[in-house]
């Protein structure tokens, strides 16, 4: 009896032992991999090879052989014995192979037609009026320790005398030691998902990110994979692909039935799909219910710079007759790229591919992968009556980042392992020691043009600038930050021009009166100068530039002493707005007088009310404890501004108004190209002085020699239009751009070519009111086109534009503009 228990224990261990089987399946004739070949084991385990024909499976040690199937090929059986890696060559069937393929493809296409026809009936977002569920997501960046040898290598260099020893490389050894104990990155979140047709909202109730006290809220806005396979466009890692069951499925994909199987005792077709255009689109498997033609499982893969595999698992609910998601996973590994690849805002990096085949060596990044898994629990159908603040797609609760371990134990689908716990302990310790949160806080400020020192953020824009009127302008300024107060702010600046020898300054204060709407009410006083006839949308976000090219060549400004009271708010859904009243004493700083009713005015006073509003109807927004973020930028975007003087109020001189409108559109393509459209118009009415009219952003010098006119190009300015050449009281402008993907010319020379066309029309009402300035009007239109070669080397580029049409100049060289360009690449995606 004393020997019986150990014997039974050994038998149990043996029966439960597992072995790892790896390999690849290929065509014996072409030697090409066979994607999604079927492998069946004696214990009824069944798997598919991936799109590269590779497979990896843990199976019971009781298996002595397995079978390999692929449509149109002869089946093979392989003995396992002690072998753990297999290279399997399948022989094509010669008899009637073409007929088999045609018949199979026809049947697969017929099934897909029924899938498409039944999409609305099977899509939970179409079939159900409402549903709600809890979700738990775990994302990690890690590597499989078993795949890393961890050897200490000797590095040798080629010399004239042969090969000489250089150094010891222990990076692989150190990397394996780290990976054995922990992951490289780990984040968890718990959410409540709410759907009430047509609104789908996520409420994040718990958020935890290794190494950070406060997580990157932007990370929760990344759309790693679509929730629904039924959408016409399937989103995978923020790239939209044509869905294999979308409305263009016939044009985009080939289909083939490769097997039938059972999921929840319901028979399903296993259909392989592949995009017709090589190296584009998706490839994978669809498991289609044979009764209702719904998707019961899906595997989708995109291969390019990154190799991404997405899987969707469904559960069938008989009462509702619907397959509803129960889990989705995403895995990203390094693809084939000649350049370093950064993802998740540059926080994860895959090294460049080594093209030297004679000296090819696996790098650490070759083993690293990103894995995300989302599990769905507590599903309830058709019981939701209302969704609060439905215009916010993602709502992060204030207490989400302070959840204790008891909360996480209840929310996790399985107990956290020691490797993950070590990840939190190690990265949290490193984060605290290196003050990562503080460095990120400072880094974000600097990117936006501020240098935080204690409770004050110094505004880097005020330090130094240049224009033809002030010469070099030196200044200092900024505002109090969150360390001073989250609800009260003091701001200001002072500056001095060396050429005009005048001091300019601003002082203001504001207080927050609404947290969710981020509503601030404030006031300020400013004594400064401004470019005449410039178009400024008050709602535009503050953009920090190392340089601002246009003001360098400006000579015509006006001084304004302005009292301002304003309210800034996001209370209107998907909208940001500023409502303000200003009172200004205005003095043109050039030879100009304005005539009204026979009286000439050199200086004047204006009291105006203004609303400036930006509406992003197609974008998605996230509410965080720190404010609202635009997490998914979609176009078009609309900006509207209305300005009107208040007659007979605070000594207002003139009665005039302005209506300004801008439409931005942008489209990104899968091949890395991008098209943008900018349409802008303005209409001034009433007695409007030249200081408040329109100049349509000229950026060219009045010099005879083309080389003397070389300056730095602007973002949306007319590069061949001379300063003060045209003025308008009404205008319309259109800009078209198409940027091609970057081209590798040399290791550090990777320019981007952009084709640009700009055009503008305008007129001037009551030109007799403006004295002292010679100008033309845009009645016949203004046209220019050009090429930008940006980022040729370290951000520097070269652009060339040509002016044509009714306002073309007589000398050929006067129509040309050659400019330098500079784009600051901070390495952020």
mmCIF file of C-alpha atoms in Angstrom, residues 739-743 750-754 788-792:
data_model
loop_
_atom_site.group_PDB
_atom_site.id
_atom_site.type_symbol
_atom_site.label_atom_id
_atom_site.label_comp_id
_atom_site.label_asym_id
_atom_site.label_seq_id
_atom_site.Cartn_x
_atom_site.Cartn_y
_atom_site.Cartn_z
ATOM 1 C CA UNK A 739 1.486 64.339 -48.551
ATOM 2 C CA UNK A 740 3.247 61.183 -49.688
ATOM 3 C CA UNK A 741 4.921 58.802 -47.282
ATOM 4 C CA UNK A 742 8.543 59.431 -46.334
ATOM 5 C CA UNK A 743 11.155 58.150 -48.764
ATOM 6 C CA UNK A 750 14.068 60.741 -45.379
ATOM 7 C CA UNK A 751 12.089 63.578 -47.002
ATOM 8 C CA UNK A 752 8.327 63.853 -47.243
ATOM 9 C CA UNK A 753 6.944 65.285 -50.482
ATOM 10 C CA UNK A 754 3.768 67.363 -50.219
ATOM 11 C CA UNK A 788 7.208 70.902 -50.162
ATOM 12 C CA UNK A 789 10.155 68.595 -49.476
ATOM 13 C CA UNK A 790 9.924 68.503 -45.696
ATOM 14 C CA UNK A 791 12.283 66.913 -43.174
ATOM 15 C CA UNK A 792 15.050 66.306 -45.704
#
